[in-house]
Amino acid sequence: MRLIRPGRLAACLTALLCLLSIALPALAQDDLDGLLPVTEAYKLSADASTPGVVKLHWTIAPDYYLYRGRLKFKAGDGVTLGAAQFPDGEKHHDEYLGDVEIYHHSIDATLPYTVAGATRLKLSVQYQGCHEVDPKICYPPHTEQLDLPLPAGTAPAAADGSLGAALGKLGANRTGDGAVLPPEQAFHLEALAQDHQHLLLRWTMPKGYYLYRDQTALKLKDAAGLSVAKPAWPAGVEHEDAHFGETTVYFGQVELPVTIEGDTSGRSSVNLEASFQGCLDGGLCYPLMTRMLAIDLGGAAPTSGTATEPAPEMPPAELAGGALQGSLISALLLALVGGLVLNLMPCVLPVLSIKAVGLLESGESHAKARSHALFYTAGVLSTFALIGIGIVTLRSAGHALGWGAQLQQPLVVGGLACVMLAVGLSMSGVVQFGTSLGNVGSSLASRSGHAGDFFTGVLAVAVASPCTAPFMGSALAYAFAAPMLHALLVFLTLGLGLALPFLAIGFVPALARLLPRPGAWMETLKQVLAFPMYLTAAWLVWVLAHQRGADAVGLVLVAAVLLAATLWWFERSRSRGGLSKVFVALLAVLTLVPLYYLAHVPPPAQAAAVAEGVVAYSPEKLAELRKAGTPVFVDMTADWCVTCKANEHTVLDTDAFRDLLKKTGAVYMKGDWTDVNPTIAAFLAQYRSPGVPLYVVFPKDGGEGRQLPTVLTSSLVEEALTKAAGTPVASTP
């Protein structure tokens, strides 16, 4: 008779989940029968008979529509385009893009232009649309190249080809928002010295303007022996550009830390040359701009860049690595303590039940205790290393990914719920048979259980991600800005802190002797510890309900029932023939079917309602409130973030907090990162936050926001909001 240990079962199910996450996307295949080619679904024609204006017309097939916001234009050689004019579209809530405008049937648009030396009008037109009935699909962005004869009487652009002349012509074509801004106003650049070696650059852009990340170059002028280190850009917005392809851009404001390499002790200032390029969304792209900034290394006053002549050719900046905040030693200490405290967080406690049972099973065997501890630690460290490498690599490439972001994927949430259910059923005895736990010494002696210990460590890290322990935030923020080697050391130290209690028990005999002796009582303990597993599974299903609604919950519950049936029949098939084992395999395959469909459930059509007294986060609304002189408390949260929910329960969802908002006149603004949201990801990157929770208090005088710790207290929040309001607010008698 044999015993299926929880750790070994967790190993099998975790491995199955990993294979599932890799294999399911490859199985996805939409039925595309009956769909028109993109050029037939959206027939484009152009008319350039009127000098200075090209008229564009799309004929849209029935059951198809085009996105207004996805219409983009790029000029050919010698051509400068103005802002395109479109008719108002239909209001439409897109499940991925939010509130957008779309067109049915047809569109007529006009596009002003000027030419300088061109003999033909060449431009590229990009558009994107969807099929709105089954099969519901969206085409990828499609680009058509137009080559049109210039009409008689077309006036060339200013002979000097200057940006000012082009802007002057384009300004006459602007409506609604006013003229196109000159580059100094469209891309305001300032710099300050944080110390002699570290600078901070800040670009500020009005609504609709954006800056290219990969077209930016920085260098020091007249500074022998000094150079600029590779800057660490925050995560931006992924943008499909007609000229540069898939690239990263920034809207609103972006801050860039810069490190000076070399000895600056004898210098009081440096001259930094910054070259960059940006565009007005849907209209004009500016030539490469160059600003010269004289930065005082002894002070922190912002310095605005003065414009120089546009540089016709400038190599793109090499973008990776960058300036570090704090030191490696302090980050490692914070990571070690943060990982140690992570053992006390509620998201980790269920998996620690598995490890506790394993250690108790070891009895008085020091070799067994060391074996459990070492392989569990190997699983923890390996998983942290993979997470660290993946996150830092994607961040350096401009992708927004943070701590716990894997729980934004419904398949991962549903799969983890099934894993936790299966482990709980094992601990409850559904798939256990034979002697009691207290009398399995001989069985344990013949089986090492190394795989079970290793994958218990993997599972511990997977379920630890919803929690952010104190001290973790600073260490992870350092890791995201540090070079790969330093970041990897931080993640490994975080894992070492998580595994440290079990390492201590395994290698310190005095601690191991404190463990109770094995006995029949452990069977009852093991069954009791199954219930935290069930609660964790229930919590994950609740998270899934917020992400994908009732359909997703139904699918994961069906998968859970099939999984329970699989384990039940697996236990019964021990003493049966080969046909019974085939039936076990069939049930296991059937368990995967609901998870396959779960991966394809779209988000609910309507966003979840915001609670009374809470304003949904948007950059525009935040800017509006700050302009009006209103203090704002911004809360970035997620349903799967256990630390977030703990803060809400103890501080933010209390009458005391609501009274504090009234006294200070502050607005409570909340952003939900339960599902993928590029806007919230950009805000997290702006404050170099490795994930949620993130709390920022903005003062009424328009000053910089103050970032609060990840674990809140009522006194801390009261002090921050009172200060943001300007003066202490007396209580109402």
XYZ file of N, CA and C in Angstrom, residues 487-649:
489
model
N 19.717 42.508 -9.894
C 18.304 42.158 -9.743
C 18.152 40.688 -9.370
N 18.952 39.836 -10.015
C 18.872 38.407 -9.717
C 19.272 38.129 -8.273
N 20.289 38.833 -7.773
C 20.701 38.669 -6.375
C 19.576 39.070 -5.416
N 18.849 40.137 -5.750
C 17.747 40.580 -4.893
C 16.644 39.521 -4.851
N 16.272 38.986 -6.014
C 15.216 37.977 -6.052
C 15.646 36.694 -5.327
N 16.901 36.294 -5.494
C 17.375 35.101 -4.792
C 17.392 35.320 -3.276
N 17.767 36.524 -2.844
C 17.771 36.819 -1.411
C 16.350 36.841 -0.858
N 15.403 37.339 -1.646
C 13.998 37.305 -1.242
C 13.539 35.860 -1.052
N 13.930 34.979 -1.984
C 13.599 33.562 -1.849
C 14.279 32.923 -0.657
N 15.528 33.324 -0.390
C 16.234 32.787 0.766
C 15.505 33.155 2.057
N 14.998 34.394 2.132
C 14.231 34.792 3.312
C 12.974 33.956 3.477
N 12.289 33.648 2.359
C 11.078 32.832 2.434
C 11.391 31.417 2.918
N 12.522 30.859 2.481
C 12.873 29.482 2.841
C 13.629 29.377 4.159
N 14.044 30.508 4.729
C 14.942 30.487 5.886
C 14.404 29.710 7.094
N 13.125 29.830 7.478
C 12.655 29.062 8.641
C 12.852 27.563 8.482
N 12.602 27.045 7.296
C 12.735 25.605 7.089
C 14.201 25.191 6.966
N 15.027 26.072 6.435
C 16.460 25.789 6.435
C 16.992 25.711 7.865
N 16.518 26.630 8.712
C 16.975 26.633 10.103
C 16.580 25.340 10.810
N 15.340 24.878 10.582
C 14.883 23.645 11.227
C 15.672 22.446 10.706
N 15.996 22.477 9.412
C 16.704 21.347 8.825
C 18.149 21.254 9.256
N 18.790 22.396 9.545
C 20.229 22.388 9.799
C 20.602 22.721 11.245
N 19.645 23.078 12.071
C 19.935 23.339 13.479
C 19.229 22.262 14.299
N 19.953 21.263 14.768
C 19.308 20.148 15.490
C 18.475 20.603 16.678
N 18.918 21.670 17.372
C 18.163 22.131 18.541
C 16.757 22.573 18.152
N 16.637 23.229 16.989
C 15.311 23.639 16.525
C 14.500 22.436 16.075
N 15.165 21.495 15.410
C 14.449 20.311 14.936
C 13.884 19.516 16.108
N 14.616 19.499 17.243
C 14.137 18.733 18.395
C 12.893 19.355 19.030
N 12.624 20.630 18.696
C 11.418 21.276 19.227
C 10.153 20.795 18.537
N 10.319 20.167 17.368
C 9.141 19.665 16.666
C 8.551 18.484 17.424
N 7.232 18.362 17.445
C 6.616 17.219 18.147
C 6.952 15.899 17.458
N 6.942 14.843 18.211
C 7.245 13.528 17.663
C 6.086 13.042 16.808
N 6.386 12.309 15.726
C 5.307 11.767 14.886
C 4.409 10.842 15.683
N 3.154 10.753 15.251
C 2.198 9.880 15.913
C 0.877 9.897 15.177
N -0.064 9.166 15.702
C -1.371 9.072 15.047
C -2.088 10.411 15.013
N -1.780 11.305 15.968
C -2.434 12.619 16.016
C -2.176 13.431 14.746
N -1.102 13.098 14.019
C -0.753 13.882 12.827
C -1.750 13.677 11.696
N -2.439 12.530 11.699
C -3.461 12.309 10.679
C -4.569 13.351 10.798
N -5.002 13.598 12.040
C -6.032 14.618 12.270
C -5.515 16.004 11.907
N -4.268 16.307 12.299
C -3.689 17.608 11.965
C -3.645 17.819 10.460
N -3.242 16.792 9.748
C -3.159 16.900 8.290
C -4.528 17.198 7.684
N -5.562 16.540 8.192
C -6.903 16.784 7.658
C -7.389 18.192 7.997
N -7.038 18.668 9.198
C -7.421 20.033 9.568
C -6.737 21.049 8.667
N -5.466 20.807 8.342
C -4.718 21.747 7.505
C -5.195 21.750 6.059
N -6.070 20.817 5.693
C -6.620 20.836 4.330
C -7.558 22.018 4.117
N -8.177 22.503 5.193
C -9.199 23.537 5.018
C -8.629 24.887 4.577
N -7.424 25.302 5.014
C -6.856 26.506 4.390
C -6.677 26.373 2.882
N -6.423 25.140 2.408
C -6.321 24.920 0.965
C -7.663 25.189 0.276
N -8.736 24.671 0.873
C -10.064 24.904 0.291
C -10.416 26.398 0.292
N -10.064 27.091 1.374
C -10.350 28.529 1.440
C -9.558 29.293 0.378
N -8.317 28.890 0.156
C -7.519 29.545 -0.885
C -8.132 29.318 -2.260
N -8.603 28.098 -2.520
C -9.261 27.813 -3.792
C -10.518 28.668 -3.955
N -11.298 28.804 -2.875
C -12.504 29.636 -2.939
C -12.152 31.092 -3.216
N -11.087 31.588 -2.587
C -10.655 32.971 -2.826
C -10.233 33.178 -4.280
N -9.521 32.218 -4.858
C -9.094 32.335 -6.252
C -10.299 32.347 -7.192
N -11.317 31.561 -6.886
C -12.539 31.587 -7.702
C -13.214 32.950 -7.600
N -13.194 33.544 -6.419
C -13.750 34.894 -6.244
C -12.990 35.907 -7.105
N -11.670 35.802 -7.129
C -10.866 36.674 -7.989
C -11.259 36.487 -9.447
N -11.430 35.238 -9.852
C -11.799 34.936 -11.234
C -13.156 35.536 -11.585
N -14.078 35.546 -10.628
C -15.393 36.135 -10.870
C -15.277 37.612 -11.200
N -14.367 38.328 -10.546
C -14.171 39.743 -10.829
C -13.483 39.956 -12.168
N -12.651 39.009 -12.581
C -11.934 39.162 -13.841
C -12.801 38.843 -15.051
N -13.539 37.732 -14.981
C -14.232 37.240 -16.175
C -15.702 36.919 -15.956
N -16.247 37.132 -14.776
C -17.674 36.988 -14.564
C -18.129 35.567 -14.281
N -19.454 35.384 -14.337
C -20.078 34.126 -13.929
C -19.710 32.970 -14.846
N -19.521 33.223 -16.140
C -19.173 32.137 -17.050
C -17.854 31.486 -16.655
N -16.873 32.309 -16.291
C -15.574 31.772 -15.888
C -15.691 30.971 -14.605
N -16.500 31.460 -13.658
C -16.694 30.726 -12.404
C -17.316 29.361 -12.690
N -18.312 29.327 -13.567
C -18.933 28.055 -13.920
C -17.939 27.073 -14.517
N -17.065 27.564 -15.386
C -16.084 26.681 -16.020
C -15.088 26.122 -15.009
N -14.591 26.959 -14.109
C -13.606 26.463 -13.148
C -14.263 25.524 -12.134
N -15.537 25.725 -11.821
C -16.223 24.788 -10.932
C -16.417 23.436 -11.610
N -16.723 23.439 -12.892
C -16.817 22.169 -13.629
C -15.462 21.465 -13.641
N -14.391 22.238 -13.871
C -13.047 21.654 -13.845
C -12.734 21.074 -12.466
N -13.164 21.756 -11.402
C -12.916 21.270 -10.045
C -13.648 19.952 -9.787
N -14.891 19.855 -10.256
C -15.653 18.613 -10.067
C -14.985 17.469 -10.832
N -14.571 17.733 -12.072
C -13.903 16.698 -12.853
C -12.572 16.296 -12.223
N -11.863 17.262 -11.644
C -10.603 16.944 -10.973
C -10.856 16.073 -9.750
N -11.880 16.400 -8.979
C -12.214 15.576 -7.809
C -12.579 14.155 -8.235
N -13.327 14.037 -9.335
C -13.684 12.709 -9.837
C -12.446 11.947 -10.298
N -11.514 12.656 -10.919
C -10.272 12.021 -11.373
C -9.489 11.459 -10.196
N -9.322 12.260 -9.138
C -8.566 11.807 -7.980
C -9.284 10.669 -7.252
N -10.601 10.781 -7.168
C -11.377 9.716 -6.514
C -11.215 8.398 -7.261
N -11.375 8.414 -8.578
C -11.257 7.173 -9.350
C -9.806 6.692 -9.413
N -8.856 7.630 -9.374
C -7.447 7.250 -9.343
C -7.151 6.412 -8.105
N -7.704 6.790 -6.964
C -7.484 6.037 -5.733
C -8.136 4.660 -5.821
N -9.330 4.607 -6.427
C -10.032 3.330 -6.552
C -9.366 2.408 -7.561
N -8.684 2.981 -8.562
C -8.101 2.163 -9.632
C -6.821 1.463 -9.209
N -6.340 1.708 -7.986
C -5.099 1.073 -7.532
C -5.179 -0.450 -7.625
N -6.331 -0.958 -7.260
C -6.473 -2.417 -7.206
C -7.219 -2.969 -8.411
N -7.381 -2.173 -9.448
C -8.139 -2.603 -10.617
C -7.213 -2.770 -11.812
N -7.789 -3.160 -12.913
C -7.001 -3.452 -14.104
C -6.658 -2.219 -14.912
N -6.070 -2.472 -16.089
C -5.613 -1.391 -16.948
C -6.731 -0.524 -17.474
N -7.945 -1.092 -17.671
C -9.064 -0.308 -18.178
C -9.431 0.813 -17.218
N -9.348 0.551 -15.921
C -9.641 1.587 -14.932
C -8.646 2.733 -15.027
N -7.391 2.414 -15.292
C -6.372 3.463 -15.422
C -6.595 4.293 -16.672
N -7.114 3.656 -17.740
C -7.458 4.412 -18.948
C -8.571 5.405 -18.638
N -9.534 4.979 -17.815
C -10.629 5.870 -17.446
C -10.115 7.049 -16.620
N -9.090 6.822 -15.781
C -8.471 7.916 -15.033
C -7.879 8.940 -16.000
N -7.168 8.455 -17.019
C -6.571 9.368 -17.997
C -7.644 10.153 -18.741
N -8.756 9.475 -19.065
C -9.847 10.155 -19.755
C -10.431 11.269 -18.894
N -10.648 10.981 -17.617
C -11.159 12.017 -16.707
C -10.180 13.185 -16.590
N -8.875 12.884 -16.555
C -7.876 13.952 -16.453
C -7.917 14.852 -17.679
N -8.086 14.260 -18.862
C -8.175 15.066 -20.089
C -9.443 15.915 -20.067
N -10.550 15.328 -19.611
C -11.795 16.090 -19.532
C -11.666 17.274 -18.576
N -10.824 17.137 -17.543
C -10.610 18.250 -16.607
C -9.992 19.449 -17.306
N -9.188 19.192 -18.351
C -8.518 20.286 -19.053
C -9.461 21.056 -19.973
N -10.566 20.418 -20.374
C -11.453 21.071 -21.356
C -12.050 22.369 -20.811
N -12.632 22.388 -19.598
C -13.140 23.677 -19.093
C -12.056 24.737 -18.954
N -10.822 24.321 -18.596
C -9.737 25.293 -18.487
C -9.377 25.866 -19.854
N -9.483 25.055 -20.897
C -9.242 25.561 -22.253
C -10.232 26.678 -22.586
N -11.505 26.441 -22.312
C -12.508 27.471 -22.593
C -12.370 28.661 -21.645
N -11.906 28.408 -20.425
C -11.688 29.500 -19.476
C -10.693 30.512 -20.027
N -9.651 30.026 -20.704
C -8.634 30.924 -21.250
C -9.196 31.843 -22.331
N -10.373 31.523 -22.875
C -10.943 32.306 -23.975
C -12.174 33.109 -23.563
N -12.490 33.134 -22.271
C -13.638 33.930 -21.817
C -13.239 35.398 -21.811
N -13.965 36.265 -22.521
C -13.600 37.689 -22.542
C -13.994 38.376 -21.245
N -13.422 39.557 -20.970
C -13.840 40.314 -19.780
C -15.297 40.724 -19.896
N -15.958 40.985 -18.774
C -17.343 41.460 -18.837
C -17.449 42.729 -19.668
N -18.578 42.881 -20.345
C -18.743 44.027 -21.245
C -18.688 45.345 -20.502
N -19.203 45.377 -19.285
C -19.219 46.603 -18.499
C -18.253 46.474 -17.340
N -17.494 47.528 -17.095
C -16.570 47.527 -15.966
C -17.351 47.499 -14.662
N -16.718 46.967 -13.642
C -17.368 46.902 -12.328
C -17.670 48.309 -11.811
N -18.812 48.434 -11.160
C -19.225 49.732 -10.640
C -18.269 50.197 -9.543
N -18.007 51.485 -9.531
C -17.137 52.063 -8.514
C -17.978 52.376 -7.289
N -17.449 52.083 -6.117
C -18.185 52.304 -4.877
C -18.502 53.786 -4.700
N -19.534 54.057 -3.925
C -19.938 55.433 -3.667
C -18.809 56.181 -2.954
N -18.549 57.390 -3.411
C -17.493 58.190 -2.825
C -16.115 57.899 -3.368
N -16.017 57.010 -4.366
C -14.730 56.655 -4.957
C -14.751 57.046 -6.428
N -13.668 57.658 -6.896
C -13.545 58.068 -8.298
C -12.626 57.087 -9.011
N -13.069 56.573 -10.155
C -12.235 55.659 -10.935
C -11.018 56.402 -11.480
N -9.866 55.754 -11.420
C -8.630 56.411 -11.856
C -8.597 56.591 -13.366
N -8.188 57.776 -13.784
C -7.791 58.050 -15.162
C -6.808 59.214 -15.116
N -5.800 59.215 -15.972
C -4.838 60.323 -15.960
C -5.510 61.669 -16.169
N -6.539 61.699 -17.036
C -7.219 62.958 -17.314
C -7.954 63.484 -16.078
N -8.657 62.582 -15.375
C -9.396 63.005 -14.190
C -8.441 63.451 -13.085
N -7.311 62.741 -12.935
C -6.332 63.144 -11.929
C -5.774 64.524 -12.248
N -5.456 64.771 -13.511
C -4.937 66.084 -13.896
C -5.979 67.176 -13.659
N -7.245 66.866 -13.925
C -8.326 67.845 -13.715
C -8.461 68.203 -12.232
N -8.416 67.193 -11.371
C -8.529 67.446 -9.931
C -7.336 68.233 -9.407
N -6.148 67.899 -9.885
C -4.957 68.611 -9.418
C -4.965 70.061 -9.898
N -5.442 70.273 -11.115
C -5.526 71.636 -11.634
C -6.517 72.469 -10.826
N -7.558 71.818 -10.306
C -8.568 72.522 -9.509
C -8.117 72.734 -8.063
N -6.908 72.255 -7.714
C -6.402 72.442 -6.357
C -7.021 71.504 -5.339
N -7.371 70.292 -5.774
C -7.988 69.314 -4.876
C -6.961 68.266 -4.466
N -6.780 68.029 -3.161
C -5.902 66.925 -2.759
C -6.512 65.584 -3.167
N -5.674 64.659 -3.599
C -6.151 63.381 -4.134
C -5.382 62.233 -3.471
N -6.117 61.212 -3.042
C -5.528 59.976 -2.531
C -5.733 58.905 -3.602
N -4.651 58.483 -4.261
C -4.723 57.484 -5.328
C -4.375 56.122 -4.752
N -5.253 55.153 -4.994
C -5.094 53.783 -4.501
C -5.084 52.841 -5.703
N -3.923 52.233 -5.981
C -3.822 51.227 -7.032
C -3.903 49.851 -6.372
N -4.906 49.077 -6.739
C -5.207 47.840 -6.033
C -5.544 46.740 -7.029
N -5.801 45.538 -6.525
C -6.252 44.409 -7.337
C -6.974 43.435 -6.415
N -7.939 42.714 -6.965
C -8.695 41.774 -6.140
C -7.824 40.626 -5.643
N -6.764 40.281 -6.395
C -5.910 39.174 -5.963
C -4.812 39.626 -5.003
N -4.735 40.911 -4.707
C -3.690 41.444 -3.822
C -4.171 41.370 -2.374
N -3.625 40.428 -1.614
C -4.066 40.236 -0.234
C -3.691 41.435 0.631
N -2.511 42.005 0.407
C -2.106 43.188 1.169
C -3.067 44.346 0.924
N -3.501 44.501 -0.329
C -4.468 45.563 -0.660
C -5.761 45.383 0.132
N -6.266 44.155 0.150
C -7.528 43.899 0.844
C -7.392 44.109 2.350
N -6.226 43.752 2.893
C -6.006 43.982 4.321
C -6.004 45.474 4.642
N -5.362 46.284 3.798
C -5.357 47.734 3.996
C -6.758 48.322 3.872
N -7.537 47.798 2.920
C -8.903 48.295 2.758
C -9.739 47.979 4.004
N -9.591 46.779 4.506
C -10.396 46.370 5.667
C -10.052 47.187 6.906
